[in-house]
Coordinates of C-alpha atoms in Angstrom, one line a residue:
M1 CA 57.4 -39.6 -29.7
S2 CA 56.6 -39.8 -26.0
I3 CA 55.5 -37.0 -23.8
T4 CA 57.0 -36.7 -20.3
S5 CA 56.6 -34.3 -17.5
K6 CA 60.2 -33.3 -17.3
P7 CA 60.6 -29.5 -17.7
D8 CA 62.5 -28.3 -20.7
K9 CA 65.0 -25.4 -20.1
N10 CA 64.7 -24.3 -23.7
S11 CA 60.9 -24.1 -23.3
S12 CA 61.3 -22.0 -20.1
K13 CA 63.6 -19.6 -21.9
L14 CA 61.2 -19.3 -24.8
V15 CA 58.4 -18.5 -22.4
L16 CA 60.4 -15.7 -20.9
V17 CA 61.4 -14.3 -24.3
L18 CA 57.7 -14.3 -25.3
C19 CA 56.7 -12.5 -22.2
L20 CA 59.2 -9.7 -22.9
H21 CA 58.7 -9.7 -26.7
T22 CA 54.9 -9.4 -26.6
H23 CA 54.8 -7.1 -23.6
W24 CA 52.0 -9.3 -22.3
W25 CA 52.4 -8.5 -18.6
R26 CA 49.7 -11.1 -17.5
L27 CA 51.4 -13.9 -19.3
E28 CA 53.6 -14.6 -16.4
E29 CA 50.6 -15.1 -14.1
F30 CA 49.4 -18.0 -16.2
C31 CA 52.8 -19.8 -15.8
F32 CA 51.4 -22.0 -18.6
L33 CA 51.4 -24.8 -16.1
D34 CA 48.4 -24.5 -13.9
M35 CA 45.2 -26.4 -13.8
A36 CA 43.4 -24.1 -16.2
F37 CA 45.7 -24.9 -19.1
H38 CA 46.9 -28.4 -18.3
P39 CA 43.7 -30.0 -19.6
F40 CA 44.3 -28.0 -22.8
W41 CA 47.8 -29.5 -23.3
N42 CA 46.5 -33.0 -22.6
K43 CA 43.7 -32.6 -25.0
V44 CA 45.9 -31.3 -27.8
S45 CA 48.6 -33.9 -27.3
S46 CA 46.0 -36.8 -27.2
Q47 CA 44.7 -35.7 -30.6
T48 CA 48.0 -35.3 -32.4
T49 CA 47.8 -38.8 -33.9
A50 CA 44.3 -38.3 -35.2
L51 CA 44.9 -34.8 -36.5
G52 CA 48.1 -35.9 -38.3
S53 CA 49.3 -33.6 -41.0
T54 CA 46.0 -31.8 -41.2
A55 CA 46.5 -29.8 -38.0
W56 CA 50.2 -30.2 -37.3
G57 CA 51.7 -30.3 -40.7
G58 CA 53.6 -33.3 -42.2
G59 CA 57.1 -34.4 -41.7
D60 CA 59.3 -34.8 -38.7
Q61 CA 58.9 -31.1 -37.6
P62 CA 55.3 -30.7 -36.5
S63 CA 53.7 -27.2 -36.2
V64 CA 50.9 -26.0 -33.9
E65 CA 48.5 -23.7 -35.6
K66 CA 47.3 -20.8 -33.5
E67 CA 43.8 -21.4 -34.7
V68 CA 43.8 -24.7 -32.8
V69 CA 44.8 -22.9 -29.7
R70 CA 42.2 -20.1 -30.3
D71 CA 39.5 -22.7 -30.7
Y72 CA 40.1 -24.2 -27.3
L73 CA 40.4 -20.8 -25.6
E74 CA 37.2 -19.6 -27.1
K75 CA 35.4 -22.7 -25.7
L76 CA 36.4 -22.0 -22.1
D77 CA 33.4 -21.9 -19.8
E78 CA 33.5 -18.3 -18.4
H79 CA 31.0 -19.3 -15.7
K80 CA 33.5 -21.5 -14.0
S81 CA 35.7 -20.2 -11.2
M82 CA 39.3 -19.2 -11.6
G83 CA 42.2 -21.7 -11.3
P84 CA 45.3 -21.4 -9.2
D85 CA 46.6 -18.7 -11.5
A86 CA 43.9 -16.3 -10.1
L87 CA 42.8 -15.4 -13.6
H88 CA 39.1 -15.9 -14.5
P89 CA 38.2 -17.8 -17.7
R90 CA 36.4 -14.6 -18.8
V91 CA 39.7 -12.7 -18.7
Q92 CA 41.5 -15.5 -20.7
K93 CA 38.8 -15.5 -23.4
K94 CA 39.1 -11.7 -23.7
L95 CA 42.9 -12.1 -24.2
V96 CA 42.5 -14.7 -26.9
D97 CA 43.8 -12.4 -29.7
V98 CA 46.9 -11.8 -27.7
I99 CA 47.7 -15.2 -26.2
A100 CA 46.8 -17.6 -29.0
E101 CA 50.0 -17.3 -31.0
P102 CA 52.5 -17.3 -28.1
L103 CA 50.8 -20.3 -26.6
A104 CA 50.9 -22.1 -30.0
I105 CA 54.7 -21.5 -30.2
I106 CA 55.2 -22.7 -26.6
F107 CA 53.3 -25.9 -27.2
E108 CA 55.1 -26.5 -30.5
N109 CA 58.4 -26.1 -28.8
S110 CA 57.4 -28.6 -26.1
W111 CA 56.2 -31.0 -28.8
R112 CA 59.3 -30.8 -30.8
S113 CA 61.6 -31.2 -27.7
G114 CA 59.6 -34.1 -26.4
F115 CA 59.0 -32.6 -23.1
L116 CA 55.8 -31.2 -21.6
P117 CA 56.3 -29.0 -18.5
A118 CA 54.7 -30.4 -15.3
L119 CA 52.5 -28.5 -12.9
G120 CA 54.5 -26.0 -10.9
T121 CA 58.0 -27.1 -12.0
V122 CA 59.0 -24.1 -14.0
F123 CA 59.3 -20.8 -12.2
L124 CA 59.9 -17.5 -13.9
T125 CA 61.2 -14.3 -12.2
T126 CA 58.0 -12.4 -12.2
T127 CA 57.3 -8.8 -11.9
M128 CA 55.5 -9.4 -8.7
E129 CA 58.6 -11.1 -7.2
K130 CA 60.7 -8.1 -8.3
I131 CA 58.4 -5.7 -6.5
E132 CA 58.5 -7.8 -3.4
E133 CA 62.3 -7.8 -3.5
Q134 CA 62.4 -4.0 -4.2
F135 CA 60.0 -3.2 -1.3
A136 CA 61.9 -5.5 1.1
N137 CA 65.1 -3.8 0.2
L138 CA 63.9 -0.2 1.0
R139 CA 65.9 1.6 3.6
I140 CA 65.7 5.1 5.0
A141 CA 67.9 7.4 3.0
K142 CA 66.9 10.7 4.4
R143 CA 64.8 11.9 7.4
C144 CA 63.6 15.5 7.6
A145 CA 64.7 17.4 10.7
V146 CA 62.0 17.3 13.4
N147 CA 61.3 20.8 14.7
G148 CA 59.7 21.7 18.0
D149 CA 56.3 22.2 16.6
P150 CA 54.6 18.8 16.3
T151 CA 52.3 18.4 13.4
Y152 CA 50.7 15.7 11.3
L153 CA 51.9 15.3 7.7
L154 CA 48.6 14.9 5.9
D155 CA 49.3 14.8 2.2
I156 CA 52.4 14.4 -0.1
D157 CA 52.8 15.2 -3.7
V158 CA 55.9 15.3 -5.9
S159 CA 56.6 17.5 -9.0
K160 CA 56.1 15.4 -12.1
S161 CA 56.8 17.8 -15.0
V162 CA 59.1 16.7 -17.8
E163 CA 61.0 19.9 -17.1
A164 CA 62.0 18.5 -13.7
E165 CA 65.4 16.7 -13.5
S166 CA 66.6 14.5 -10.7
N167 CA 66.0 17.0 -8.0
H168 CA 62.2 16.8 -7.9
L169 CA 60.3 18.8 -5.4
V170 CA 58.1 17.5 -2.6
A171 CA 55.2 19.3 -1.1
V172 CA 53.6 18.4 2.2
S173 CA 50.4 19.8 3.8
C174 CA 50.4 19.8 7.6
S175 CA 47.8 19.9 10.3
N176 CA 49.2 23.2 11.6
K177 CA 47.8 24.9 8.5
S178 CA 51.2 25.2 6.7
I179 CA 52.6 23.9 3.4
K180 CA 56.2 22.8 3.2
V181 CA 58.2 22.3 0.0
Y182 CA 61.4 20.2 0.1
N183 CA 64.1 19.1 -2.2
R184 CA 63.2 15.4 -2.9
E185 CA 66.8 14.1 -2.7
T186 CA 68.0 16.0 0.3
L187 CA 64.7 16.8 2.1
H188 CA 66.1 20.3 2.7
L189 CA 63.2 22.8 3.3
L190 CA 62.9 25.2 0.4
R191 CA 59.6 27.0 1.0
E192 CA 57.0 27.2 3.7
Y193 CA 53.6 28.8 3.3
S194 CA 51.9 29.4 6.6
G195 CA 49.1 31.4 8.1
H196 CA 46.2 29.7 6.3
P197 CA 42.8 30.7 7.7
G198 CA 41.5 27.2 7.6
L199 CA 42.5 23.5 7.5
L200 CA 44.5 22.4 4.5
N201 CA 43.0 19.5 2.5
G202 CA 45.6 18.5 0.0
V203 CA 48.4 19.7 -2.2
R204 CA 49.0 19.0 -5.9
F205 CA 51.8 20.1 -8.3
A206 CA 50.8 21.1 -11.8
H207 CA 51.5 18.4 -14.4
T208 CA 53.2 20.7 -16.9
S209 CA 55.2 22.9 -14.6
E210 CA 57.1 21.8 -11.5
N211 CA 57.0 25.4 -10.1
M212 CA 53.2 25.7 -9.8
L213 CA 51.7 24.2 -6.6
F214 CA 47.9 24.1 -5.8
S215 CA 46.3 23.7 -2.3
A216 CA 42.8 23.5 -1.0
C217 CA 41.6 25.2 2.2
S218 CA 38.5 24.8 4.3
D219 CA 37.9 28.6 4.0
G220 CA 36.4 28.0 0.6
T221 CA 39.5 28.8 -1.6
I222 CA 41.9 27.0 -3.8
K223 CA 45.3 28.7 -4.2
C224 CA 48.1 28.4 -6.7
W225 CA 51.7 29.1 -5.5
D226 CA 54.8 29.8 -7.7
I227 CA 57.6 28.3 -5.6
R228 CA 60.2 30.3 -7.5
L229 CA 58.9 33.4 -5.7
A230 CA 60.1 34.2 -2.2
T231 CA 56.7 35.4 -1.1
Q232 CA 53.8 34.2 1.1
E233 CA 51.3 35.5 -1.5
A234 CA 49.6 33.0 -3.9
V235 CA 49.8 33.9 -7.6
Q236 CA 46.2 32.8 -8.2
S237 CA 43.2 32.2 -6.0
F238 CA 40.0 30.3 -6.9
S239 CA 37.0 31.3 -4.8
G240 CA 33.9 29.2 -4.1
Y241 CA 30.4 30.2 -3.1
P242 CA 29.9 31.8 0.4
S243 CA 28.9 28.5 2.2
N244 CA 31.6 26.3 0.6
V245 CA 34.0 24.5 2.9
F246 CA 36.5 22.6 0.7
I247 CA 37.7 19.2 2.0
S248 CA 39.0 17.7 -1.2
F249 CA 40.3 18.7 -4.6
D250 CA 42.3 17.8 -7.7
I251 CA 43.6 19.2 -11.0
N252 CA 43.2 17.4 -14.3
C253 CA 46.1 16.0 -16.3
S254 CA 46.0 18.9 -18.8
D255 CA 46.1 21.5 -16.0
L256 CA 43.0 23.1 -17.4
I257 CA 40.4 22.3 -14.8
V258 CA 40.4 22.4 -11.0
C259 CA 37.7 20.6 -9.1
A260 CA 36.9 20.8 -5.3
G261 CA 34.5 18.9 -3.1
T262 CA 32.6 20.5 -0.3
E263 CA 31.5 19.6 3.2
K264 CA 27.7 19.3 3.5
V265 CA 26.2 22.6 4.7
E266 CA 22.5 22.3 5.6
E267 CA 21.2 20.2 2.7
D268 CA 23.8 21.2 0.1
T269 CA 27.1 19.5 -1.1
F270 CA 28.9 20.5 -4.3
M271 CA 31.6 19.6 -6.7
V272 CA 32.9 23.0 -7.8
F273 CA 34.9 23.6 -11.1
W274 CA 37.2 26.4 -12.3
D275 CA 39.3 27.2 -15.3
A276 CA 42.8 26.6 -14.0
R277 CA 44.6 28.7 -16.6
S278 CA 46.2 31.8 -15.2
N279 CA 45.1 35.3 -16.1
T280 CA 48.1 37.5 -15.9
N281 CA 45.9 40.7 -16.2
Y282 CA 43.9 39.8 -13.1
A283 CA 46.3 37.6 -11.1
C284 CA 45.3 39.2 -7.8
A285 CA 41.5 38.7 -8.4
A286 CA 40.0 35.4 -7.2
K287 CA 38.6 33.3 -10.0
E288 CA 35.0 32.5 -9.8
P289 CA 33.6 28.9 -10.6
L290 CA 32.7 27.7 -14.1
G291 CA 29.9 25.7 -12.5
T292 CA 29.0 23.0 -10.0
Y293 CA 27.6 19.5 -9.7
S294 CA 25.1 19.3 -6.8
E295 CA 22.7 16.4 -7.4
T296 CA 24.8 13.3 -7.2
H297 CA 26.1 13.3 -3.6
N298 CA 24.1 14.0 -0.5
D299 CA 26.9 14.2 2.1
D300 CA 30.5 15.5 2.4
I301 CA 32.6 14.9 -0.8
T302 CA 35.8 13.5 0.8
K303 CA 37.8 12.8 -2.3
I304 CA 38.2 14.1 -5.9
C305 CA 40.5 12.3 -8.4
F306 CA 40.9 13.1 -12.1
H307 CA 41.8 10.4 -14.6
P308 CA 45.6 10.1 -15.1
I309 CA 45.5 10.4 -18.9
K310 CA 42.0 11.5 -19.8
P311 CA 41.4 15.1 -18.7
N312 CA 37.6 14.9 -19.1
L313 CA 37.1 12.0 -16.6
V314 CA 36.8 12.5 -12.8
V315 CA 35.8 10.3 -9.9
S316 CA 34.4 11.5 -6.6
G317 CA 33.9 9.8 -3.2
S318 CA 31.7 10.8 -0.3
T319 CA 30.6 10.0 3.2
D320 CA 27.3 8.9 1.6
G321 CA 29.2 5.8 0.5
L322 CA 28.9 6.6 -3.2
V323 CA 31.7 6.6 -5.8
N324 CA 30.7 8.6 -8.9
V325 CA 32.4 8.7 -12.3
F326 CA 31.8 11.8 -14.5
D327 CA 32.6 12.9 -18.0
I328 CA 32.8 16.7 -17.6
N329 CA 32.7 17.2 -21.4
K330 CA 28.9 16.6 -21.2
E331 CA 26.6 19.6 -21.0
N332 CA 24.9 18.8 -17.7
E333 CA 25.4 16.8 -14.5
D334 CA 22.9 14.1 -15.3
D335 CA 24.5 13.3 -18.7
A336 CA 28.0 13.6 -17.2
L337 CA 27.4 10.9 -14.7
I338 CA 28.8 7.7 -16.2
A339 CA 28.5 5.3 -13.2
T340 CA 27.6 5.2 -9.6
C341 CA 28.9 2.5 -7.3
N342 CA 28.2 2.1 -3.6
S343 CA 31.0 1.3 -1.1
N344 CA 28.5 0.9 1.7
S345 CA 30.6 3.1 3.9
S346 CA 32.2 6.6 4.1
V347 CA 34.9 6.9 1.4
S348 CA 38.4 7.9 2.6
F349 CA 40.4 7.3 -0.6
I350 CA 39.8 6.8 -4.4
G351 CA 42.0 6.1 -7.4
W352 CA 42.2 4.7 -10.9
S353 CA 43.8 1.4 -11.9
G354 CA 44.2 -1.1 -14.7
K355 CA 45.4 -0.9 -18.3
D356 CA 44.5 2.5 -19.6
Y357 CA 43.0 3.2 -16.2
K358 CA 39.6 1.7 -16.8
Q359 CA 39.1 0.7 -13.2
V360 CA 38.3 2.7 -10.1
Y361 CA 38.8 1.6 -6.5
C362 CA 38.2 3.1 -3.1
M363 CA 38.9 2.7 0.6
T364 CA 36.6 3.6 3.5
H365 CA 36.9 5.1 6.9
T366 CA 35.9 1.7 8.3
E367 CA 39.0 0.2 6.5
G368 CA 37.0 -1.4 3.7
F369 CA 38.1 -1.8 0.1
C370 CA 36.1 -1.8 -3.2
W371 CA 37.3 -2.2 -6.8
W372 CA 35.2 -1.8 -10.0
D373 CA 35.7 -2.4 -13.7
L374 CA 34.3 0.5 -15.8
T375 CA 34.5 -1.6 -19.0
Q376 CA 31.4 -3.5 -17.8
I377 CA 29.2 -0.4 -17.7
D378 CA 27.4 -1.3 -20.9
T379 CA 27.3 -5.0 -20.3
E380 CA 25.2 -7.3 -18.1
E381 CA 28.4 -8.4 -16.2
P382 CA 28.9 -7.1 -12.7
M383 CA 31.2 -4.1 -12.3
A384 CA 32.5 -5.2 -8.9
L385 CA 35.9 -6.9 -9.1
L386 CA 36.4 -7.1 -5.3
Q387 CA 34.6 -5.8 -2.2
I388 CA 35.9 -6.3 1.3
L389 CA 34.1 -4.8 4.3
D390 CA 37.1 -4.8 6.6
V391 CA 40.6 -5.4 5.2
R392 CA 42.0 -5.9 8.7
E393 CA 40.0 -9.1 9.0
V394 CA 41.3 -10.7 5.7
V395 CA 45.0 -9.8 5.4
F396 CA 47.2 -12.1 7.5
I397 CA 50.4 -10.5 8.8
E398 CA 52.7 -12.7 10.8
N399 CA 53.9 -11.2 14.1
S400 CA 52.2 -7.9 13.3
N401 CA 48.8 -6.5 12.6
L402 CA 47.0 -4.0 10.3
N403 CA 45.4 -1.1 12.0
Y404 CA 44.4 1.2 9.2
L405 CA 44.6 1.8 5.4
I406 CA 46.6 4.8 4.1
G407 CA 45.8 4.7 0.4
G408 CA 46.4 2.9 -2.9
L409 CA 48.6 3.0 -6.0
Y410 CA 48.6 1.4 -9.4
H411 CA 51.9 0.0 -10.6
E412 CA 51.7 0.6 -14.4
K413 CA 54.6 -1.5 -15.5
A414 CA 53.5 -4.5 -13.5
D415 CA 49.8 -3.9 -14.1
K416 CA 49.2 -4.3 -10.4
L417 CA 47.1 -2.5 -7.8
F418 CA 48.5 -2.2 -4.3
V419 CA 47.0 -1.0 -1.0
V420 CA 49.2 0.6 1.6
G421 CA 48.3 0.2 5.3
G422 CA 50.0 0.5 8.6
T423 CA 50.1 0.1 12.4
A424 CA 49.8 2.5 15.3
M425 CA 53.5 2.2 15.9
G426 CA 54.5 3.3 12.4
N427 CA 55.1 0.1 10.5
I428 CA 54.0 0.2 6.8
H429 CA 52.4 -2.7 4.9
L430 CA 52.3 -3.1 1.2
I431 CA 49.3 -5.3 0.1
N432 CA 48.7 -6.8 -3.3
C433 CA 45.2 -6.6 -4.8
G434 CA 43.8 -9.4 -7.0
I435 CA 40.3 -10.3 -8.0
D436 CA 40.7 -13.3 -5.7
G437 CA 41.6 -11.2 -2.7
L438 CA 44.3 -9.3 -0.9
S439 CA 47.7 -10.6 0.2
L440 CA 50.7 -9.1 2.0
V441 CA 53.7 -8.2 -0.1
G442 CA 56.0 -6.9 2.7
T443 CA 56.4 -4.6 5.7
L444 CA 58.7 -1.7 6.4
H445 CA 59.9 -1.3 10.0
G446 CA 61.8 1.2 12.0
G447 CA 60.9 4.4 10.2
H448 CA 57.9 6.1 11.9
S449 CA 57.0 6.0 15.6
A450 CA 53.3 6.8 15.1
T451 CA 50.5 6.5 12.5
V452 CA 51.5 7.1 8.9
R453 CA 49.1 9.4 7.2
S454 CA 50.6 9.9 3.7
F455 CA 52.9 8.4 1.1
Y456 CA 54.2 8.8 -2.5
W457 CA 55.8 5.9 -4.4
N458 CA 58.1 7.0 -7.2
M459 CA 58.1 4.0 -9.7
T460 CA 60.9 5.5 -11.7
D461 CA 63.6 4.9 -9.1
D462 CA 61.5 2.7 -6.7
S463 CA 61.8 5.2 -3.9
L464 CA 59.1 5.9 -1.3
L465 CA 58.2 9.0 0.7
T466 CA 56.1 8.7 3.8
G467 CA 54.7 11.3 6.3
G468 CA 53.2 10.6 9.7
E469 CA 51.7 11.8 12.9
D470 CA 55.3 11.8 14.4
A471 CA 55.9 14.9 12.2
Q472 CA 58.6 13.1 10.2
L473 CA 59.0 13.0 6.4
L474 CA 61.0 10.0 5.4
L475 CA 62.7 9.1 2.0
W476 CA 63.1 5.3 1.5
K477 CA 65.4 4.0 -1.2
P478 CA 66.6 0.5 -2.2
G479 CA 69.6 -0.5 -0.2
A480 CA 70.1 3.0 1.3
V481 CA 72.1 3.7 4.5
E482 CA 70.7 6.5 6.7
R483 CA 73.4 9.0 7.7
S484 CA 71.2 11.3 9.6
L485 CA 71.7 11.5 13.4
V486 CA 68.1 12.7 14.0
K487 CA 66.6 10.7 16.8
K488 CA 63.4 9.0 16.0
A489 CA 60.8 10.0 18.6
S490 CA 57.1 9.9 18.9
M491 CA 55.6 13.4 18.5
K492 CA 52.0 12.2 18.2
I493 CA 49.5 14.9 19.2
A494 CA 45.8 15.1 19.5
S495 CA 44.4 15.4 16.0
S496 CA 42.4 18.5 15.1
V497 CA 41.7 17.1 11.6
Q498 CA 40.1 13.7 12.3
Q499 CA 37.3 13.0 9.9
Q500 CA 34.0 11.6 11.1
V501 CA 33.3 8.0 10.4
R502 CA 29.8 7.4 9.1
V503 CA 28.8 3.8 8.4
H504 CA 26.1 3.2 5.7
S505 CA 24.4 -0.1 5.4
T506 CA 22.5 0.5 2.2
S507 CA 22.8 -2.3 -0.4
L508 CA 25.2 -2.3 -3.2
K509 CA 24.0 -0.6 -6.3
C510 CA 25.5 0.3 -9.6
K511 CA 24.1 2.8 -12.1
K512 CA 24.8 2.0 -15.7
K513 CA 24.2 4.2 -18.6

């Protein structure tokens, strides 16, 4: 039997079936055809005569044992660089239990058919290609009415309770010290909470109830609002200590713990924790903190982000350049600190990524990007997956540019991390993150007329919400046609909420426990 390089359609179909059947999302990235695996195919095929019936089985219908495939995968040199598939040999070796059998079946099918796929000749419709297509197809479906009071839209959150149906709620924090709540589908204004004594630093819906909305204020309070009530009064307030100025906060996935980060006052900076459960008997009284962490940051704590599925894990970022991961179930701050990573610059955004969210990433006020793997904490391997000092210098965008980063998001179905950035004229860039670097996915034009400050990507229906310095809230949907007659106009104003940029040149360091 001769082996040729002509691609076999049946083999291609089998590859696609295996991808779907095994739910092995990374399988598509191998393509089974790149330089990393081609030597493997050649080695196996060259030994078929010698192995005979011992390895392949007798008769005219040879079989490929998965143990043979496993043996070759386990012998990969993990110190070599990655191939064109952008997957490191170390990753391939870790996936040996998952990929050995599918690869054995694929090779056997090629062997029986008499065809061995050539490099780059078989193309599957990958999840990445679908995301590119979906993003490119986004169009403005709704645009909120621009009122006469120009304001920045600083933060966006969408209700995520299982109780919520198609008409989810959207909350936006504004630079004029107000919170606005909209119907997500129509962008009709439902509630507005104004008159805050300080600057707002984020809004978050509860995970278990779409009616409960939390906000943080620089006056040292966290407030909880029941949007069913036509009142300007919060149903619950959480007070900090007298010197606290809150500039970041989050609530954990079980809605039991609220945590806020403070601005540095004199020599003190804190992560403050409260019991988030409501006390109906003392709803009017402000709740006092459960406790604080005060030793792990030495400057403003700009971001707090709880783990999406583990209520005891929280990550914090600071202008001191540090990104700290804590297990709040531990008795004290020192034991709670799991890892400390240095971004070498003031942190502007943090998040979780990867399967089971075992990775953390951050962006900086100098437009840098860092990405760490927490599974390497107890190993000798480096935690850093990728570190880029200035994303603007490494992402090529034809006929456009990248002025700033807005934030990031992890696409769970695709197992992909994305960075969102933009231009001063309101264009929005979606950037793919891989351990080999960053690459542009696509750009949205014609929406905003000024800097975009906030976004929320709904992966259920592939819609996107964006808010900017032009005081506009936009809803983007695949293939939508905008029916609004609202004229797009720049309403950019001088910001009263610009954060200070502090560059730190200390060397990278990771604390492992």
